[in-house]
Amino acid sequence: MPYDPSAIEPKWQRAWAEARVAEVDVTAPGQKFYMLNMFPYPSGDLHVGHGRNYILGDALYRYFRMRGRVALNPMGWDAFGLPAENAAIKRRIHPREWTRGNIGRMKAQFDRWGILYDWSKELASCDPEYYRWNQWLFIQLYKRGLAYRGKAPVNWCPTDQTVLANEQVVDGRCERCGTVVVQRELEQWFLKITDYADRLDAGLDNLEHWPDKVKTMQRNWIGRSVGADVEFQVPSLGKPIRIFTTRPDTIYGATFMVLAPEHPDVAALVADHPERAAIEQWIAGVRNQSNLERQEAGKEGRFTGKYAVNPFTNEEIPIWLGNFVLMQYGTGAIMAVPGHDERDFDFANQYGLDVRRVVEGGELPYVDKEAGVAVNSPLIDGLTSAKAIARMIDEIERRGIGKKMVRYRLRDWLISRQRYWGTPIPMLYCGACGIVPVPEDQLPVELPVDVAFTGREGNPLAKDDRFVNATCPQCGGQARRETDTMDTFVDSSWYFLRFVTPRDSTKIFDTSLVNRWLPVDQYIGGIEHAILHLLYARFVTRVLHDMGLVAFEEPFARLFNQGMITKVGYRDPNANMMWIPFADIEMRDGDAIRKENGSKLIPELAKMSKSQFNVVPPDELIARYGADTERVYTLFIAPPEKEAEWSDEGVVGAYRFLGRVWRQGEELAAGRMSGGANGERVIRKMHQTIDAVTRRMERFEFNTTISFLMELSNAIGEHLAGGGDLAPAREAYTALLQMLHPFAPHITEELWAMLGHSGMVLKSRWPSADPALMQEDVVTIVVQVNGKLRGQIEVANPPEEKRVFEAVDANEKVQQWLAGRQIVKRIYVPGKLVNVVVK
RNA sequence: GCGAAAGUGGCGGAAUUGGCAGACGCGCUGGACUUAGGAUCCAGUGGCCCAAAGCCGUGCGGGUUCGAGUCCCGCCUUUCGCACCA
């Protein structure tokens, strides 16, 4: 019978489901392994690019099971969010129905890929039984002072009609829709992640098994800086202005001061300025600009006409306003040291301000913090910068004009969203009592189902009187319900804890079971979550730790970021570089021509995406080659952390490989061979392969793992073609099926049964290699003399050092080369080659 | 601009970490089987050379070493991250 994946794959998918092989009793004994793929947003259909992520996780899960671990591999849905609501507006379907439909399609797709999840632990963040605990968590944060309502300039996306977290603004634009974000002064809910900045930064040092890249990105985002706050007296104000600097050693070079236009002392400073109106107009203009626009405008400033006193030189230095000084960082005021800071240098040159050298080293502006030596700075002259900084901080503290200070770039997490499809923030506003949390026994605050989605005039919740009107639980009076919902990153900041006891209706999770199963042993997901999700999850885990609910501070022991799959798409240079669907393209002499207007199109490699018309839908692929082929190809194509280009031709290589494995299985099952060559060679290859594959599985080197399995299959094929003994071939083949199982689960189960093995491969024990049987019986040894002469001899097993040299010395050809020369050194590389070094 | 990673056949990529460069696969060439082949199977495939012998080959230029894709120094290129954070 030919290899027919469409006949065997559904059969085994049913068998696994019926046997509930993936269901885990979380109280069962054994060494646990918690495998987790980041839960997806249910956006609809999955393509082969998404598949890589889940296939990777499934292969690893199956491997760890076979290694004897009690492995948990749950899946759920990050089901709140904007696209569902946009679909509701556009297509008049309720976000809940839209989301449910997508979940159904995605689950079916996971099944077709042969991915084993413990569906008894499925959860969806839009389920009231889930978001109830989201609300509970919010109230705990509120009670601990970690959730607060504050007025602040926030990022507002005019297209999505909601505020965004800083993390969701990329290059000044909305991460989701690309619209330029504007600043608005609004009252919103924040989570106090800044309280944990130091611990979140320090904790990165312990994450040995996280990619350095992710750790660096988090470190940059947290932006820890050590320096000092220093007060500069301002006689005309009658009080000092406080600045923050990381370079107190350069304070003698501070020749002016710059304040952010929003700085609270600005009004008083310019009150009697002769051109006050013009300055205020300039300030208003800058305040209206986003950070992006300010940067594009270049450095601009205005002199206030007032002076501050440099506390170390006692000189009066001018106070300027500058568009490049940010109110949100530090104190909103800086001492400008144009000799040793590029921004200050540019500003000074632009406005003709003094530039003074206080660090000897290189050309101005000289900013090196390591190599420089202080000059023109009486207290610290001759000290290297590092020592000078420490000395100056001591002096600043001694004089009582400031203190050592650690500051962070990280800001509090803005979680209010003016949208419907999210977890309602469980808060009430009472005229008498103020802000009151919803009592825990009244949770969840459920989203009303029948609301109108118009897409205009903001959040539909705010217009629903039945939702808004509430009773104050403290005084019984009239109260108004909060109508903002939570950022969906709150939902995903703790879901991995809920998977252990997803149906518990009495508490958020079971502490002792969570302490048993967490941290997650292997977390897999895209690099796009390097900052947002992973930082929030680390933050929330620490809060839960401080509440005594979990024993650990880091939720994910190992993190792996798979690379994305790309494919060529075509763009029309004559139509604003629009992406063109393949159906509208004609290939002529290797060029892609757009049928509609004859434009020669530009091919471009891009991430698979509907908008670029380069997705490969798995259905057709599976219909033709089967899911096992897609799985093997996807993992073989490139190292999993790398970006990989999808190639339709490449797929057949995987298919042929499985076809060969299939035929070998049939041949072995028929048992036609007998007598002939012995099987030492194929057994040795088997042990070598087990060793290599086992070593590589845990390092995610799946591409080379599969190539080793192909080699083993080739060796078995040669053995059979040579009329070799059946028994060793069967032994090697059995090991091949086991090792191939994580990659091609269906075909291996079928062949396993065909060969008469009992049970499932999935439940079999991963084979182990015998080092004694791995060694080659004959090794080829290359003899090099001074790197010039060269010869090959064969040395019989075992190739230990002494024997090798005996064989080399006894070799006639080598003796000729060595004649009359003095041997200086012999270098022996086990199993490989020998160098004889002569004078 | 700053920081990190990476440059190996026509292509994706190997090389047990200083020891036979190009495993494995795609593609290509030839053959087999076929009414047919964009299916399948077999063989070949880094370059120079009809072939053999031989020589040359891991971005470029130096260096260390008996020996360098791998280590060191200096360039070039690409990708990613950060980018007024004082």
JSON list of N, CA, C and O in Angstrom, two decimals, chain A residues 249-269:
[
{"chain": "A", "resi": 249, "resn": "ASP", "atom": "N", "xyz": [30.10, 64.16, 38.12]},
{"chain": "A", "resi": 249, "resn": "ASP", "atom": "CA", "xyz": [31.51, 64.54, 37.97]},
{"chain": "A", "resi": 249, "resn": "ASP", "atom": "C", "xyz": [31.70, 65.67, 36.98]},
{"chain": "A", "resi": 249, "resn": "ASP", "atom": "O", "xyz": [32.78, 66.26, 36.92]},
{"chain": "A", "resi": 250, "resn": "THR", "atom": "N", "xyz": [30.65, 65.98, 36.19]},
{"chain": "A", "resi": 250, "resn": "THR", "atom": "CA", "xyz": [30.82, 67.05, 35.20]},
{"chain": "A", "resi": 250, "resn": "THR", "atom": "C", "xyz": [30.14, 68.34, 35.63]},
{"chain": "A", "resi": 250, "resn": "THR", "atom": "O", "xyz": [29.97, 69.26, 34.83]},
{"chain": "A", "resi": 251, "resn": "ILE", "atom": "N", "xyz": [29.78, 68.42, 36.88]},
{"chain": "A", "resi": 251, "resn": "ILE", "atom": "CA", "xyz": [28.95, 69.55, 37.33]},
{"chain": "A", "resi": 251, "resn": "ILE", "atom": "C", "xyz": [29.69, 70.90, 37.19]},
{"chain": "A", "resi": 251, "resn": "ILE", "atom": "O", "xyz": [29.07, 71.93, 36.96]},
{"chain": "A", "resi": 252, "resn": "TYR", "atom": "N", "xyz": [31.03, 70.86, 37.26]},
{"chain": "A", "resi": 252, "resn": "TYR", "atom": "CA", "xyz": [31.78, 72.11, 37.06]},
{"chain": "A", "resi": 252, "resn": "TYR", "atom": "C", "xyz": [31.65, 72.62, 35.63]},
{"chain": "A", "resi": 252, "resn": "TYR", "atom": "O", "xyz": [31.95, 73.75, 35.33]},
{"chain": "A", "resi": 253, "resn": "GLY", "atom": "N", "xyz": [31.21, 71.73, 34.76]},
{"chain": "A", "resi": 253, "resn": "GLY", "atom": "CA", "xyz": [31.05, 72.13, 33.36]},
{"chain": "A", "resi": 253, "resn": "GLY", "atom": "C", "xyz": [29.62, 72.51, 33.02]},
{"chain": "A", "resi": 253, "resn": "GLY", "atom": "O", "xyz": [29.29, 72.74, 31.85]},
{"chain": "A", "resi": 254, "resn": "ALA", "atom": "N", "xyz": [28.75, 72.56, 34.04]},
{"chain": "A", "resi": 254, "resn": "ALA", "atom": "CA", "xyz": [27.34, 72.91, 33.80]},
{"chain": "A", "resi": 254, "resn": "ALA", "atom": "C", "xyz": [27.23, 74.41, 33.60]},
{"chain": "A", "resi": 254, "resn": "ALA", "atom": "O", "xyz": [27.28, 75.18, 34.55]},
{"chain": "A", "resi": 255, "resn": "THR", "atom": "N", "xyz": [27.09, 74.85, 32.35]},
{"chain": "A", "resi": 255, "resn": "THR", "atom": "CA", "xyz": [27.12, 76.28, 32.06]},
{"chain": "A", "resi": 255, "resn": "THR", "atom": "C", "xyz": [25.74, 76.87, 31.83]},
{"chain": "A", "resi": 255, "resn": "THR", "atom": "O", "xyz": [25.59, 78.06, 31.62]},
{"chain": "A", "resi": 256, "resn": "PHE", "atom": "N", "xyz": [24.72, 76.01, 31.81]},
{"chain": "A", "resi": 256, "resn": "PHE", "atom": "CA", "xyz": [23.34, 76.50, 31.77]},
{"chain": "A", "resi": 256, "resn": "PHE", "atom": "C", "xyz": [22.41, 75.40, 32.25]},
{"chain": "A", "resi": 256, "resn": "PHE", "atom": "O", "xyz": [22.86, 74.27, 32.50]},
{"chain": "A", "resi": 257, "resn": "MET", "atom": "N", "xyz": [21.14, 75.74, 32.39]},
{"chain": "A", "resi": 257, "resn": "MET", "atom": "CA", "xyz": [20.15, 74.77, 32.84]},
{"chain": "A", "resi": 257, "resn": "MET", "atom": "C", "xyz": [19.02, 74.78, 31.83]},
{"chain": "A", "resi": 257, "resn": "MET", "atom": "O", "xyz": [18.73, 75.81, 31.23]},
{"chain": "A", "resi": 258, "resn": "VAL", "atom": "N", "xyz": [18.40, 73.60, 31.64]},
{"chain": "A", "resi": 258, "resn": "VAL", "atom": "CA", "xyz": [17.26, 73.55, 30.71]},
{"chain": "A", "resi": 258, "resn": "VAL", "atom": "C", "xyz": [16.08, 72.86, 31.39]},
{"chain": "A", "resi": 258, "resn": "VAL", "atom": "O", "xyz": [16.25, 71.81, 32.03]},
{"chain": "A", "resi": 259, "resn": "LEU", "atom": "N", "xyz": [14.92, 73.48, 31.27]},
{"chain": "A", "resi": 259, "resn": "LEU", "atom": "CA", "xyz": [13.70, 72.90, 31.83]},
{"chain": "A", "resi": 259, "resn": "LEU", "atom": "C", "xyz": [12.79, 72.43, 30.70]},
{"chain": "A", "resi": 259, "resn": "LEU", "atom": "O", "xyz": [12.77, 73.02, 29.62]},
{"chain": "A", "resi": 260, "resn": "ALA", "atom": "N", "xyz": [12.02, 71.37, 31.00]},
{"chain": "A", "resi": 260, "resn": "ALA", "atom": "CA", "xyz": [10.98, 70.96, 30.07]},
{"chain": "A", "resi": 260, "resn": "ALA", "atom": "C", "xyz": [9.92, 72.06, 30.02]},
{"chain": "A", "resi": 260, "resn": "ALA", "atom": "O", "xyz": [9.68, 72.72, 31.04]},
{"chain": "A", "resi": 261, "resn": "PRO", "atom": "N", "xyz": [9.29, 72.28, 28.88]},
{"chain": "A", "resi": 261, "resn": "PRO", "atom": "CA", "xyz": [8.27, 73.34, 28.79]},
{"chain": "A", "resi": 261, "resn": "PRO", "atom": "C", "xyz": [7.13, 73.13, 29.79]},
{"chain": "A", "resi": 261, "resn": "PRO", "atom": "O", "xyz": [6.49, 74.10, 30.21]},
{"chain": "A", "resi": 262, "resn": "GLU", "atom": "N", "xyz": [6.91, 71.87, 30.19]},
{"chain": "A", "resi": 262, "resn": "GLU", "atom": "CA", "xyz": [5.84, 71.57, 31.14]},
{"chain": "A", "resi": 262, "resn": "GLU", "atom": "C", "xyz": [6.27, 71.73, 32.60]},
{"chain": "A", "resi": 262, "resn": "GLU", "atom": "O", "xyz": [5.46, 71.49, 33.51]},
{"chain": "A", "resi": 263, "resn": "HIS", "atom": "N", "xyz": [7.51, 72.10, 32.85]},
{"chain": "A", "resi": 263, "resn": "HIS", "atom": "CA", "xyz": [8.01, 72.15, 34.22]},
{"chain": "A", "resi": 263, "resn": "HIS", "atom": "C", "xyz": [7.18, 73.13, 35.06]},
{"chain": "A", "resi": 263, "resn": "HIS", "atom": "O", "xyz": [6.87, 74.23, 34.61]},
{"chain": "A", "resi": 264, "resn": "PRO", "atom": "N", "xyz": [6.82, 72.73, 36.29]},
{"chain": "A", "resi": 264, "resn": "PRO", "atom": "CA", "xyz": [5.90, 73.57, 37.09]},
{"chain": "A", "resi": 264, "resn": "PRO", "atom": "C", "xyz": [6.45, 74.96, 37.43]},
{"chain": "A", "resi": 264, "resn": "PRO", "atom": "O", "xyz": [5.67, 75.87, 37.72]},
{"chain": "A", "resi": 265, "resn": "ASP", "atom": "N", "xyz": [7.75, 75.16, 37.42]},
{"chain": "A", "resi": 265, "resn": "ASP", "atom": "CA", "xyz": [8.28, 76.48, 37.78]},
{"chain": "A", "resi": 265, "resn": "ASP", "atom": "C", "xyz": [8.36, 77.44, 36.61]},
{"chain": "A", "resi": 265, "resn": "ASP", "atom": "O", "xyz": [8.73, 78.60, 36.78]},
{"chain": "A", "resi": 266, "resn": "VAL", "atom": "N", "xyz": [8.01, 76.95, 35.43]},
{"chain": "A", "resi": 266, "resn": "VAL", "atom": "CA", "xyz": [8.18, 77.79, 34.24]},
{"chain": "A", "resi": 266, "resn": "VAL", "atom": "C", "xyz": [7.32, 79.06, 34.32]},
{"chain": "A", "resi": 266, "resn": "VAL", "atom": "O", "xyz": [7.81, 80.17, 34.03]},
{"chain": "A", "resi": 267, "resn": "ALA", "atom": "N", "xyz": [6.09, 78.92, 34.76]},
{"chain": "A", "resi": 267, "resn": "ALA", "atom": "CA", "xyz": [5.18, 80.08, 34.80]},
{"chain": "A", "resi": 267, "resn": "ALA", "atom": "C", "xyz": [5.78, 81.20, 35.63]},
{"chain": "A", "resi": 267, "resn": "ALA", "atom": "O", "xyz": [5.81, 82.36, 35.20]},
{"chain": "A", "resi": 268, "resn": "ALA", "atom": "N", "xyz": [6.30, 80.85, 36.80]},
{"chain": "A", "resi": 268, "resn": "ALA", "atom": "CA", "xyz": [6.87, 81.88, 37.68]},
{"chain": "A", "resi": 268, "resn": "ALA", "atom": "C", "xyz": [8.12, 82.50, 37.06]},
{"chain": "A", "resi": 268, "resn": "ALA", "atom": "O", "xyz": [8.36, 83.70, 37.18]},
{"chain": "A", "resi": 269, "resn": "LEU", "atom": "N", "xyz": [8.91, 81.68, 36.38]},
{"chain": "A", "resi": 269, "resn": "LEU", "atom": "CA", "xyz": [10.17, 82.17, 35.80]},
{"chain": "A", "resi": 269, "resn": "LEU", "atom": "C", "xyz": [9.94, 83.19, 34.69]},
{"chain": "A", "resi": 269, "resn": "LEU", "atom": "O", "xyz": [10.73, 84.12, 34.53]}
]
